[in-house]
XYZ file of C-alpha atoms in Angstrom:
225
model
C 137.062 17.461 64.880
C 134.706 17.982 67.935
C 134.519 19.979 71.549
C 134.209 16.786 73.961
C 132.335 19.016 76.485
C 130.442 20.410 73.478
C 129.810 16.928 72.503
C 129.185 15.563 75.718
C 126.808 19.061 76.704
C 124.994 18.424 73.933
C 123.968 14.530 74.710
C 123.156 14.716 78.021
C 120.495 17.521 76.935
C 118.798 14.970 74.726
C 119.442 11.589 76.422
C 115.805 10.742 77.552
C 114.190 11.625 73.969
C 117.639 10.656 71.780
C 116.427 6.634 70.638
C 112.535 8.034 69.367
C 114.154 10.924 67.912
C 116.415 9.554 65.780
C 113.342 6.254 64.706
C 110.972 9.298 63.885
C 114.072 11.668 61.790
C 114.944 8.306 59.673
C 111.248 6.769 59.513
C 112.689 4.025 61.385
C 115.550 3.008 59.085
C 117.703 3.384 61.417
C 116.696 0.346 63.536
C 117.018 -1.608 60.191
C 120.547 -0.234 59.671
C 121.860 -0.980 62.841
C 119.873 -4.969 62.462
C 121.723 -5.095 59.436
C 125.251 -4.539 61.575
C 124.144 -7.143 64.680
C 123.302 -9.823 61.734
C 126.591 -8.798 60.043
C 128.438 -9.623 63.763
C 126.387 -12.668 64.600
C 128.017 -14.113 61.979
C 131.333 -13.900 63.360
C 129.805 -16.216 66.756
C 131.881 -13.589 69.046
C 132.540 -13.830 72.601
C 133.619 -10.527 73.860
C 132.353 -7.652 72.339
C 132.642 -3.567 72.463
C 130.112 -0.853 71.479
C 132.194 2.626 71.719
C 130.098 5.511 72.052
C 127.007 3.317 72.874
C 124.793 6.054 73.937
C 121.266 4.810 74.400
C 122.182 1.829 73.723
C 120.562 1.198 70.380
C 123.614 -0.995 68.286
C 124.670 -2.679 71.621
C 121.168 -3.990 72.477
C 120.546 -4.934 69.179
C 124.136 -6.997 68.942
C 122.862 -8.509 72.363
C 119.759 -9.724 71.069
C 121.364 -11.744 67.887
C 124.337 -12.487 70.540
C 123.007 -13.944 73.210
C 126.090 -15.874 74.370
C 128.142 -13.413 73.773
C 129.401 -10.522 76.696
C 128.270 -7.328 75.158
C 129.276 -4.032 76.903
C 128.393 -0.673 75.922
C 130.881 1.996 77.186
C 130.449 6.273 76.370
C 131.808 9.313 77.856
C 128.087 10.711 78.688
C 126.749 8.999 82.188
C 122.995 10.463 80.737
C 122.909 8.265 77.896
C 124.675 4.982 79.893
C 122.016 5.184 82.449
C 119.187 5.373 79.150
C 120.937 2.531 77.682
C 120.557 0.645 81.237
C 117.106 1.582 81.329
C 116.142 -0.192 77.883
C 117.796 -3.164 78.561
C 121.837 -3.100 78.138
C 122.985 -5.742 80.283
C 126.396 -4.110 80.718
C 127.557 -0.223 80.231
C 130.733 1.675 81.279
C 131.871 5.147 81.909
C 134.421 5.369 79.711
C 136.147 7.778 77.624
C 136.743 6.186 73.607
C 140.427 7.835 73.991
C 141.568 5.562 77.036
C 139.070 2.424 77.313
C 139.874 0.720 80.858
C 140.601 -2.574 78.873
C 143.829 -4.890 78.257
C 145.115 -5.213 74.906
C 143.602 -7.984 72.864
C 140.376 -7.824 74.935
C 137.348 -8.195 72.404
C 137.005 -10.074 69.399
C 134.472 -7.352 67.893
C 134.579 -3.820 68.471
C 131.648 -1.329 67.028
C 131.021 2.283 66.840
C 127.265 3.082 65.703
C 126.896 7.040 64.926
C 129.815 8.045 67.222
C 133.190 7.944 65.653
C 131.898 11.053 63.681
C 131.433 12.963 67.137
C 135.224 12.189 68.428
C 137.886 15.083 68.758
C 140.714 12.987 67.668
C 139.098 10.364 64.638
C 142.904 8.431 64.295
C 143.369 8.539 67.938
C 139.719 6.762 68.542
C 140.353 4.208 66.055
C 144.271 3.291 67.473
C 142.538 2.767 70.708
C 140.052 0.606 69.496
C 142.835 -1.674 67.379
C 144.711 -1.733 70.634
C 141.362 -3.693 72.634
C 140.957 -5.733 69.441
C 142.035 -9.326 69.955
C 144.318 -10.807 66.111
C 141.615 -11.761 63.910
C 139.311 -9.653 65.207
C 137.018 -7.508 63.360
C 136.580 -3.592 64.046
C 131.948 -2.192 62.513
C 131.940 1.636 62.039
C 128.559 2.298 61.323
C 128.098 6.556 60.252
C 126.366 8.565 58.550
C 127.341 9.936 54.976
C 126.238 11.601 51.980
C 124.615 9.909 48.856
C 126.725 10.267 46.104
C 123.924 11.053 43.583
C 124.309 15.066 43.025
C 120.253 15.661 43.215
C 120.080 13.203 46.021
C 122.799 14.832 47.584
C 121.098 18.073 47.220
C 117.719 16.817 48.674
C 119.121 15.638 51.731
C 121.307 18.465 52.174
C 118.130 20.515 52.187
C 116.515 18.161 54.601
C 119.843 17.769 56.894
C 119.921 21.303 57.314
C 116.495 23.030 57.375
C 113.535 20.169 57.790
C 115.825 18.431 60.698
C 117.092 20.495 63.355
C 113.387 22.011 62.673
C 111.485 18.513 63.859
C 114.232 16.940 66.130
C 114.067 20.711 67.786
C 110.148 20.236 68.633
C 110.570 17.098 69.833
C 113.496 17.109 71.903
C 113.394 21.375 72.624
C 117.417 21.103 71.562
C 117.349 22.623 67.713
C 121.185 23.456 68.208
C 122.198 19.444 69.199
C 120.681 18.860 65.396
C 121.830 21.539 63.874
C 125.330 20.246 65.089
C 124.711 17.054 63.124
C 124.666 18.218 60.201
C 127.644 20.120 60.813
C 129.380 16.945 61.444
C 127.757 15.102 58.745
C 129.301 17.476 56.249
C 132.819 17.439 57.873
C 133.240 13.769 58.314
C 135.080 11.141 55.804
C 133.322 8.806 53.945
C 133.914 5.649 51.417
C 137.988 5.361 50.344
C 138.802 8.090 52.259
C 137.088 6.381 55.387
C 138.675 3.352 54.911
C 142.265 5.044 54.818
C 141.552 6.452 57.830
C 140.706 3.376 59.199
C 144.007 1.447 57.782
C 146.028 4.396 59.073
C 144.814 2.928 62.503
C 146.922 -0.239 61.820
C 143.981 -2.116 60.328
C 143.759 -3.935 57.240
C 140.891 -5.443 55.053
C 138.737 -2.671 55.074
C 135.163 -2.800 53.357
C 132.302 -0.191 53.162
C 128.747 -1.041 52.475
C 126.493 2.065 51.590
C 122.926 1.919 53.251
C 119.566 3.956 51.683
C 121.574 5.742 49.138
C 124.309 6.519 50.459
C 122.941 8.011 54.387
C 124.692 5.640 56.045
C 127.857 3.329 55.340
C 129.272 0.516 57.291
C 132.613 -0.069 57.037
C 134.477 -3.167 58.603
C 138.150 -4.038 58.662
C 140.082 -6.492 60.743
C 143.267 -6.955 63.133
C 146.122 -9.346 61.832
């Protein structure tokens, strides 16, 4: 589990350079990851939806643009990466910590996380609170990183996770310890079954996981009866 003011230290440091640095770490797959999740939601024709943890905006504005109908907010604990996310196009962002969203119950009929969940103090906690906003039927997107579950490609990325990363993202951003952090997290977090138990523990049921590139990234998506 994570330091919120660690966490939120360590954001606002890299804010203005987070969205390139993150296109140039993945060689852009990232954008195609996060495509893949708007597509995945488009399908669902929502109304009302929730990006927790929006940061820069990257999963919101891309659910906006397949969405356009739709009432798309972004809402994060870090006012440095909400006023990025602005910047670049977000229609609507708010202040908000993920532990105690200022919305009713039943509010949304999608809610997403994009690369944040991992980055929470309190993982259960997170995920109770978005089930709570989540209107019956609705449908909960966790999109994370994870490892590949190939042993040599497991290895290889290690290696690249923990040396060749913090090493670029700390020339381009001048914040080594924010990546080094990552991979610290990366390591510690669920992924797979045991992410989608965590998830069901949250009161949801459903649950799916879809690994991206190998195994880098999963998204899992469950629902609310």
């Amino acid at each position: 589990m994570q330091d919120p003011k660690d966490v939120k230290d360590a954001f606002a440091g890299i804010a203005s350079r987070y969205a390139v640095t993150n296109h140039i770490l993945s060689l852009g797959v990232d954008i195609l990851w996060r495509r893949k999740v708007a597509k995945m939601i488009s399908r669902r024709i929502p109304i009302n939806i929730l990006d927790v943890a929006t940061g820069s905006g990257d999963l919101a504005l891309e659910i906006q643009k397949r969405c356009p109908k739709a009432e798309v907010i972004g809402s994060d604990f870090c006012e440095a990466m909400l006023q990025q996310a602005n910047k670049r196009g977000l229609k609507r962002t708010v202040l908000a910590d993920a532990f105690n969203l200022p919305f009713p119950e039943n509010r949304f009929d999608v809610v997403t996380v994009g690369f944040g969940l991992r980055n929470m103090a309190d993982w259960s906690e997170a995920l109770s609170e978005m089930f709570r906003v989540l209107s019956s039927g609705g449908c909960v997107v966790v999109l994370d990183f994870s490892l590949p579950e190939s042993v040599v490609c497991r290895k290889l990325y290690r290696f690249y996770l923990h040396k060749i990363l913090p090493a670029v993202a700390g020339l381009i951003t001048g914040k080594r310890s924010a990546y080094q952090y990552l991979g610290r997290t990366i390591e510690s977090f669920p992924s797979g079954k045991d992410m989608c138990s965590l998830i069901e523990s949250s009161g949801f049921n459903r649950t799916k996981f879809h690994s991206l590139s190998g195994g880098i990234a999963t998204i899992y998506s469950a629902e609310k009866n």
